[in-house]
mmCIF file of C-alpha atoms in Angstrom:
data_model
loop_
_atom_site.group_PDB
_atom_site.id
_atom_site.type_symbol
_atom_site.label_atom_id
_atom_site.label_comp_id
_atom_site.label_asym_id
_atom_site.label_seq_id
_atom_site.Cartn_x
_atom_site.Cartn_y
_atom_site.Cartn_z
ATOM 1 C CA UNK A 1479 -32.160 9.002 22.850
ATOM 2 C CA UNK A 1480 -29.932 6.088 24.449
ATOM 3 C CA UNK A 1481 -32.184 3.527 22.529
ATOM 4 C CA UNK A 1482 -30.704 5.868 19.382
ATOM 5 C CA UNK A 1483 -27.304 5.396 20.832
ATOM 6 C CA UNK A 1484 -27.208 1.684 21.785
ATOM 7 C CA UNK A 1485 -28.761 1.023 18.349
ATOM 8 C CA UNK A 1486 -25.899 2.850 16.389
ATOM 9 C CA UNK A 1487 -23.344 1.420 19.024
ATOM 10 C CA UNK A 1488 -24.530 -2.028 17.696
ATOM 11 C CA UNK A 1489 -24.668 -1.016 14.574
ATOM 12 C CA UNK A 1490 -21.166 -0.180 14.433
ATOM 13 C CA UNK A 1491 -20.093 -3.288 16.361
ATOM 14 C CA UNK A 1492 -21.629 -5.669 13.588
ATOM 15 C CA UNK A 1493 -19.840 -3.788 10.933
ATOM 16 C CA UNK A 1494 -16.484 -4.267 12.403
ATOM 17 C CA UNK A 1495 -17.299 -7.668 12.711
ATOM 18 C CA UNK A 1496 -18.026 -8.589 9.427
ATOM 19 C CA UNK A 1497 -15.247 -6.612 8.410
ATOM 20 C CA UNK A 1498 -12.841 -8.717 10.537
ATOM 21 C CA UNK A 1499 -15.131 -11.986 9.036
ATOM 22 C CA UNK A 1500 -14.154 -10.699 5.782
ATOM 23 C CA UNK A 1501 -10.194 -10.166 6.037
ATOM 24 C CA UNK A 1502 -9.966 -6.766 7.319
ATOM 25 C CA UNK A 1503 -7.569 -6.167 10.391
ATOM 26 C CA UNK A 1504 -8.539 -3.106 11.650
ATOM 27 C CA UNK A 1505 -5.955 -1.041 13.645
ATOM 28 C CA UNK A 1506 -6.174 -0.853 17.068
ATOM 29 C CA UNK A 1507 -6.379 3.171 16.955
ATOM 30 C CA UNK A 1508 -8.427 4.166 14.179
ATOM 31 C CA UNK A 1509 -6.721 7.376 13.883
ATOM 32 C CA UNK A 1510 -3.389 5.966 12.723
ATOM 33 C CA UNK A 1511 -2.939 6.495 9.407
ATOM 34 C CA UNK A 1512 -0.004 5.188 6.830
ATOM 35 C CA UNK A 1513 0.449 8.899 5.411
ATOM 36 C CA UNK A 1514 -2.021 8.839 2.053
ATOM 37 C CA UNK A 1515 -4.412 11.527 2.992
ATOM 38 C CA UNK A 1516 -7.352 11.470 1.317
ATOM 39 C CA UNK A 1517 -6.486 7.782 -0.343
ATOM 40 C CA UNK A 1518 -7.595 6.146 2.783
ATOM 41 C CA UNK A 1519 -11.418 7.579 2.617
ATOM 42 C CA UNK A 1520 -11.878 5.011 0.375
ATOM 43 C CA UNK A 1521 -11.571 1.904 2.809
ATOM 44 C CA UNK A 1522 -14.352 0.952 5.201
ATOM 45 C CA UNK A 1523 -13.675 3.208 8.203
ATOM 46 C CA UNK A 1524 -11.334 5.306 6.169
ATOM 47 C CA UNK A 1525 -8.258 3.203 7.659
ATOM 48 C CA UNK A 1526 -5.577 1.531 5.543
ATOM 49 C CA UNK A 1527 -6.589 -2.452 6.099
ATOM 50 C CA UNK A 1528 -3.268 -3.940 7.405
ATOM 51 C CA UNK A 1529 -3.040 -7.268 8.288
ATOM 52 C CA UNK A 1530 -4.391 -8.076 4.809
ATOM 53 C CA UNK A 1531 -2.967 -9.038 1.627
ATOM 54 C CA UNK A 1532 -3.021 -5.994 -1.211
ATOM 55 C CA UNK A 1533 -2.429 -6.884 -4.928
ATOM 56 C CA UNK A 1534 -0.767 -5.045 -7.007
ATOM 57 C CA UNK A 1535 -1.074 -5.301 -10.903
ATOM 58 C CA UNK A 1536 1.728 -3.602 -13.448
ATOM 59 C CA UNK A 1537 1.763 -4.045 -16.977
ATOM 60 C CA UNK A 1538 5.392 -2.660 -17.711
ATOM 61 C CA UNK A 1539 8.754 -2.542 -16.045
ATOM 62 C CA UNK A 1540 7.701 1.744 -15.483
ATOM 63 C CA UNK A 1541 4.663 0.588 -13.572
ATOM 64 C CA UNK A 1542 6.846 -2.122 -11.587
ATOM 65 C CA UNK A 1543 9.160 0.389 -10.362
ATOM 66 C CA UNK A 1544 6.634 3.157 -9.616
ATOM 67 C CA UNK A 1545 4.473 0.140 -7.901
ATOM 68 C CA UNK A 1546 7.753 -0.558 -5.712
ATOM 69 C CA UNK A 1547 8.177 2.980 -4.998
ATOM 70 C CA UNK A 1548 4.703 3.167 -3.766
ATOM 71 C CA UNK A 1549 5.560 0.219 -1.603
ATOM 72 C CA UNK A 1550 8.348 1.435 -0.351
ATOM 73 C CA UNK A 1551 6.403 4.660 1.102
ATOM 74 C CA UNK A 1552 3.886 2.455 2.606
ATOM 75 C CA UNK A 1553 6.112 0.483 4.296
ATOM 76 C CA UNK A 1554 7.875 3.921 6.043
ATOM 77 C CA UNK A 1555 4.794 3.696 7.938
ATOM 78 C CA UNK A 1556 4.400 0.318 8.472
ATOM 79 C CA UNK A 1557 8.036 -0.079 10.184
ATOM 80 C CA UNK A 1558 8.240 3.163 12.340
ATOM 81 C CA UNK A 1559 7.246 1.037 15.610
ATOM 82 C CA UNK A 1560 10.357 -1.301 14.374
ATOM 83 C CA UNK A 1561 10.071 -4.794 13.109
ATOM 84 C CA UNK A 1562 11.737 -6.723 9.652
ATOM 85 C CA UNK A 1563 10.366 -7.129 6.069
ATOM 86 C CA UNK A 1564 10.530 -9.689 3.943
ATOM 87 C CA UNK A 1565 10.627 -9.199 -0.075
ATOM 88 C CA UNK A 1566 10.749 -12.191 -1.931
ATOM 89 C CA UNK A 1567 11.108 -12.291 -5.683
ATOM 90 C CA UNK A 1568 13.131 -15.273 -8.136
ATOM 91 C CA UNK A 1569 15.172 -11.965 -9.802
ATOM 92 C CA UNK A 1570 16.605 -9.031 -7.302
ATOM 93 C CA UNK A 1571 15.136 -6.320 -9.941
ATOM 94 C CA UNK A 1572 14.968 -3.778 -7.067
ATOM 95 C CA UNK A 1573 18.101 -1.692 -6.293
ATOM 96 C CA UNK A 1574 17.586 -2.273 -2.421
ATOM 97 C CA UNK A 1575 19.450 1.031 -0.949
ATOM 98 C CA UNK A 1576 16.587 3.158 -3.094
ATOM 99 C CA UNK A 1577 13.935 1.987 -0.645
ATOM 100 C CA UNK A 1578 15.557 4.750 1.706
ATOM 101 C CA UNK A 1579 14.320 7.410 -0.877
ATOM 102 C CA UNK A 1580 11.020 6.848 0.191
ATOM 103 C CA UNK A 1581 10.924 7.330 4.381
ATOM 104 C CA UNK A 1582 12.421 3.841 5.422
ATOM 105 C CA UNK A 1583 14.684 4.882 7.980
ATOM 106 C CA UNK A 1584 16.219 1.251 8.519
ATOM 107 C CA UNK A 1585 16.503 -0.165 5.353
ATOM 108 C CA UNK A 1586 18.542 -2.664 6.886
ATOM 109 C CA UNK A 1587 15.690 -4.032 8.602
ATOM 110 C CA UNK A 1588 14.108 -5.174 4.796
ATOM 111 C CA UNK A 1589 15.442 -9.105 4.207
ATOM 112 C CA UNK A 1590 15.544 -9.450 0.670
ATOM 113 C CA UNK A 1591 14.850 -13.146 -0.401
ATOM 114 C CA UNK A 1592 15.739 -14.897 -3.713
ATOM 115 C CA UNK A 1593 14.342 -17.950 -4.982
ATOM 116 C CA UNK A 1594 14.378 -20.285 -7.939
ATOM 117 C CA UNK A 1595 10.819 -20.633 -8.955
ATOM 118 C CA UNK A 1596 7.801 -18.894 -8.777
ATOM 119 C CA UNK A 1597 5.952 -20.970 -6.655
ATOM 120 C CA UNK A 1598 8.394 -21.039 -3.863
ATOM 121 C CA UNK A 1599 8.027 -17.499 -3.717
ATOM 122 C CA UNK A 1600 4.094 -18.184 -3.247
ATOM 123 C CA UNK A 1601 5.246 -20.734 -0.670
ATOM 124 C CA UNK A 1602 7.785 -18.805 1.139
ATOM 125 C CA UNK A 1603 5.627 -15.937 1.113
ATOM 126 C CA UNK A 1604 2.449 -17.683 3.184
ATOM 127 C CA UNK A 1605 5.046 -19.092 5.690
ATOM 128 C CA UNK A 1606 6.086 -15.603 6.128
ATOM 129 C CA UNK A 1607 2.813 -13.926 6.420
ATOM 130 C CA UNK A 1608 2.443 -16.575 9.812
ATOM 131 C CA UNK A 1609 5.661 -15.121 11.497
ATOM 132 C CA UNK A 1610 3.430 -11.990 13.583
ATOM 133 C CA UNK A 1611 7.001 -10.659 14.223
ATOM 134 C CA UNK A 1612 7.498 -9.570 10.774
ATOM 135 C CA UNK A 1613 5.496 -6.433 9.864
ATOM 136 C CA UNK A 1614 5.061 -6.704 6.109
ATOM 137 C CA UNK A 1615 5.801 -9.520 3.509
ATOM 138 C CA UNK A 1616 6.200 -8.496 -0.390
ATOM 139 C CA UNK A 1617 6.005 -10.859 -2.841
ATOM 140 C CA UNK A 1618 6.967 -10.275 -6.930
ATOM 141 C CA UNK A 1619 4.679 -13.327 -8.922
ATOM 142 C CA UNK A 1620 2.752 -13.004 -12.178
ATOM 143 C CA UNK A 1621 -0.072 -15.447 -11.359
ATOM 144 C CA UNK A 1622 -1.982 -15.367 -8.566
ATOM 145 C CA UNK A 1623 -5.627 -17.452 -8.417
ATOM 146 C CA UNK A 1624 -8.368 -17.111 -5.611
ATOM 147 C CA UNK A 1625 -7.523 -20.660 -3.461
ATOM 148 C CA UNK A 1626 -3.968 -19.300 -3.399
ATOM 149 C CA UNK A 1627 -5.128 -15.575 -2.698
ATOM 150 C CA UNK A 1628 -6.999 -16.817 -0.255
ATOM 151 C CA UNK A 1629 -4.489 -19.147 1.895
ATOM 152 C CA UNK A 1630 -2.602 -16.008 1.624
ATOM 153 C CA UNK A 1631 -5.620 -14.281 3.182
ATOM 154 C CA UNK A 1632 -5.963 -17.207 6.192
ATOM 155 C CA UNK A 1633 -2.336 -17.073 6.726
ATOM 156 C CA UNK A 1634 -2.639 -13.196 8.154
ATOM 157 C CA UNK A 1635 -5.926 -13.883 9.877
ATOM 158 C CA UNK A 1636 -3.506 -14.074 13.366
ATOM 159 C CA UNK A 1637 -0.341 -12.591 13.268
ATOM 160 C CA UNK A 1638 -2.004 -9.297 10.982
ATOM 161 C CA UNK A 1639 1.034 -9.100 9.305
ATOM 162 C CA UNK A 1640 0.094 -7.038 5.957
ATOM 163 C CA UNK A 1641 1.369 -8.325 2.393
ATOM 164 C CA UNK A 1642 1.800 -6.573 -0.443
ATOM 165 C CA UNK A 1643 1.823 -9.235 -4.125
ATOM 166 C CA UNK A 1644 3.466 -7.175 -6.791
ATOM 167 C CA UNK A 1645 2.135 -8.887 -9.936
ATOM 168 C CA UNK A 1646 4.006 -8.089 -13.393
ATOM 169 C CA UNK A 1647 2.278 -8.979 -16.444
ATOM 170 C CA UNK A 1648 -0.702 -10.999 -15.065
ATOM 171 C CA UNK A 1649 -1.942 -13.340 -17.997
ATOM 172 C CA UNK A 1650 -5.338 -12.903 -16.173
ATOM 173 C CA UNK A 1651 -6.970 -10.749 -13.600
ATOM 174 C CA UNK A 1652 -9.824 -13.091 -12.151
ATOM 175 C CA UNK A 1653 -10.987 -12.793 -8.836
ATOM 176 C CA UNK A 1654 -8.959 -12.903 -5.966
ATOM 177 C CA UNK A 1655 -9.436 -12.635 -2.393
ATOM 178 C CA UNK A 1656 -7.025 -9.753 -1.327
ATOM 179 C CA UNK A 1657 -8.873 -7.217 0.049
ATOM 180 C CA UNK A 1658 -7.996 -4.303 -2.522
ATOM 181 C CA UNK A 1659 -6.073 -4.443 -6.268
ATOM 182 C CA UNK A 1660 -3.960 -1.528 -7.302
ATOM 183 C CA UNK A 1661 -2.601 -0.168 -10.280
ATOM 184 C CA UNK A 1662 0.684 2.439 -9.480
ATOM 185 C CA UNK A 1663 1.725 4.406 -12.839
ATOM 186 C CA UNK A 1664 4.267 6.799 -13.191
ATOM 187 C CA UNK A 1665 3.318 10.322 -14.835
ATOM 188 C CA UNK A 1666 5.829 13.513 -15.198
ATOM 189 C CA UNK A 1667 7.427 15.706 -12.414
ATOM 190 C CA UNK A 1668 6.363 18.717 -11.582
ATOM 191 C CA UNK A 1669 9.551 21.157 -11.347
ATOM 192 C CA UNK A 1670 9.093 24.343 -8.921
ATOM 193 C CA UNK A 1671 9.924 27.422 -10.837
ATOM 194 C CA UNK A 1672 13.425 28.293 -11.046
ATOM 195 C CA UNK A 1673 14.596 25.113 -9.321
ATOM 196 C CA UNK A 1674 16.796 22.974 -11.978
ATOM 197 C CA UNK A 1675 17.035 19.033 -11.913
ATOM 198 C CA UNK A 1676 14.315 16.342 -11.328
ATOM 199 C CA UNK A 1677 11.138 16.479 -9.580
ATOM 200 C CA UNK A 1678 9.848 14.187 -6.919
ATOM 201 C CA UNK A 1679 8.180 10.953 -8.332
ATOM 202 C CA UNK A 1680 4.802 11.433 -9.198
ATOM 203 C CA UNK A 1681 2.247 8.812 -9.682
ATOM 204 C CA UNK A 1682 -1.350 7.974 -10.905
ATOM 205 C CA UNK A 1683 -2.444 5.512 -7.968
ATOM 206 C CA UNK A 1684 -6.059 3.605 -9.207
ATOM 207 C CA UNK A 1685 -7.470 1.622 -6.645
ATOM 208 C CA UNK A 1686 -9.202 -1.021 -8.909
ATOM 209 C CA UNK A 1687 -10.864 -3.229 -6.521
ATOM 210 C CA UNK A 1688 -11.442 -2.742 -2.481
ATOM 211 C CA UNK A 1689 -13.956 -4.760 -0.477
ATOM 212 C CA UNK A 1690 -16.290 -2.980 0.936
ATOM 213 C CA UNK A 1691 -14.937 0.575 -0.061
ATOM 214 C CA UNK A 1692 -14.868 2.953 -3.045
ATOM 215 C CA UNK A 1693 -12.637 2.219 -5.750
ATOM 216 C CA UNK A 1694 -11.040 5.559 -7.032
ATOM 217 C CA UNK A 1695 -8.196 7.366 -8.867
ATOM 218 C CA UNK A 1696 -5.957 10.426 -7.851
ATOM 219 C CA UNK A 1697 -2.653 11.906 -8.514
ATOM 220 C CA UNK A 1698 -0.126 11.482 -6.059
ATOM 221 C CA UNK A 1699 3.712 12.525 -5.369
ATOM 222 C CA UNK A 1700 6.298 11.367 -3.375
ATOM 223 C CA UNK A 1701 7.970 14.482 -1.409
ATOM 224 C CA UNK A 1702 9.985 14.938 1.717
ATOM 225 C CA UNK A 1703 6.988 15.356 3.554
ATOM 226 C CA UNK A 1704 6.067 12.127 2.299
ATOM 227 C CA UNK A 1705 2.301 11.245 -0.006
ATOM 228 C CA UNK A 1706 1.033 14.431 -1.615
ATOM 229 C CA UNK A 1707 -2.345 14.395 -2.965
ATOM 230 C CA UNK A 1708 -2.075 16.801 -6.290
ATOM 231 C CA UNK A 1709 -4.540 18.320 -5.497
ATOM 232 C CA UNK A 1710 -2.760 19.541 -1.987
ATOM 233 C CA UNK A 1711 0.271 20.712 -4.135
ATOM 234 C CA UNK A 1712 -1.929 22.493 -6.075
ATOM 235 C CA UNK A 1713 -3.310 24.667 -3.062
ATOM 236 C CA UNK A 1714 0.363 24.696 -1.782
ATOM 237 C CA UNK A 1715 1.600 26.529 -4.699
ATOM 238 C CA UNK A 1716 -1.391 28.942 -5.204
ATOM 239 C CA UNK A 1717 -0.832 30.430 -1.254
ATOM 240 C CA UNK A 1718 2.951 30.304 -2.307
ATOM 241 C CA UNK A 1719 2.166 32.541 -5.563
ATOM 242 C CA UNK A 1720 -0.359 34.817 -3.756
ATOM 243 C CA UNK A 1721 2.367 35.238 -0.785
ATOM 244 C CA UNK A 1722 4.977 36.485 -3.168
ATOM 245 C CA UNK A 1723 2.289 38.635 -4.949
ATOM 246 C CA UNK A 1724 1.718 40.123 -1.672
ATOM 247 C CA UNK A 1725 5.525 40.022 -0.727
#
């Protein structure tokens, strides 16, 4: 039985090295989670990989702003224990005070940088992802190859600072060596019964590409609890119907 034991304790060891060889950062507690439920089953260990770089891929301005909202929830997580962001784009297309619509409770702590061409955002970005007292780095480009993926990827090795590349109409999507590729679309509100005005943001979050995990699709919405898996709504209002059934 301990030969069993020491066996699987190696076992496990070697996987989180080559996970680490790879470009996954895992977090110290592997119990922390960034608040998307089920989502995060589908990464090795079923933990969010921070320190690592995380491409995202719209095709319209609707999928840029639903990819930014995403963002924006993720990084409520990412900044509880304090720290700055850094979003660097060549046109300020975000409104910055909606980022507090989505759980950032100091948006003030979110450094939004402007610059002239598109690769002095690449460059600005990399010398950010060094600083290990910033906690996340977003970066708006359109092209993004795998040597300068992959600087991107060396550059977070140390200070496991996590960045986010919001990409908006790539020409191409080759290979690159972030260690997952999203796609963030928007889809219709759900209204509660009764209850005028508009419903929380809802989105269809595909997870195209993750190394060494399972890509997937779900339905997600944006509440004042935070992520909501559909599916969880879903339950939520069934026990809600049967309680006033019963009421």
């Amino acid at each position: 039985m301990a030969a069993i034991d020491g066996k699987q304790e190696l076992i496990s060891r070697l996987q989180k090295d080559i996970l680490l060889w790879q470009g996954f950062r895992l977090t110290e507690n592997l119990q922390e989670k960034v608040g998307l439920g089920a989502i995060e089953k589908a990464f090795p260990n079923g933990v969010f990989p921070v320190g690592s770089i995380h491409e995202f891929v719209s095709m319209s301005r609707e999928d840029a702003a639903a990819s930014s909202g995403f963002i924006g929830g993720l990084l409520a997580a990412l900044m509880q224990r304090g720290g700055v962001c850094l979003w660097i784009s060549t046109a300020q297309v975000l409104f910055p005070p909606s980022i507090k619509a989505f759980g950032v409770k100091q948006p003030d702590h979110i450094l939004f940088v402007h610059m002239d061409r598109e690769k002095d955002v690449l460059w600005a970005m990399e010398e950010a992802l060094k600083c290990s007292g910033i906690t996340a780095v977003i970066a708006e480009l359109q092209g993004l190859n795998f040597v300068q993926s992959r600087r991107l990827q060396l550059a977070v090795e140390k200070s496991r600072v996590t960045g986010f590349v919001l990409r908006h109409n790539p020409r191409t999507l080759d290979s690159t060596a972030c260690v997952a590729r999203w796609r963030i679309r928007p889809i219709e509100s759900i209204l509660d019964e009764g209850v005028p005005g508009v419903g929380f943001p809802r989105w269809e979050v595909e997870l195209l590409k993750v190394r060494n995990g399972n890509p997937g699709k779900w339905q997600i919405e944006w509440s004042a609890e935070g992520f909501v898996l559909q599916v969880q709504r879903k339950q939520s209002k069934t026990r809600q119907s049967k309680e006033r059934k019963l009421g």
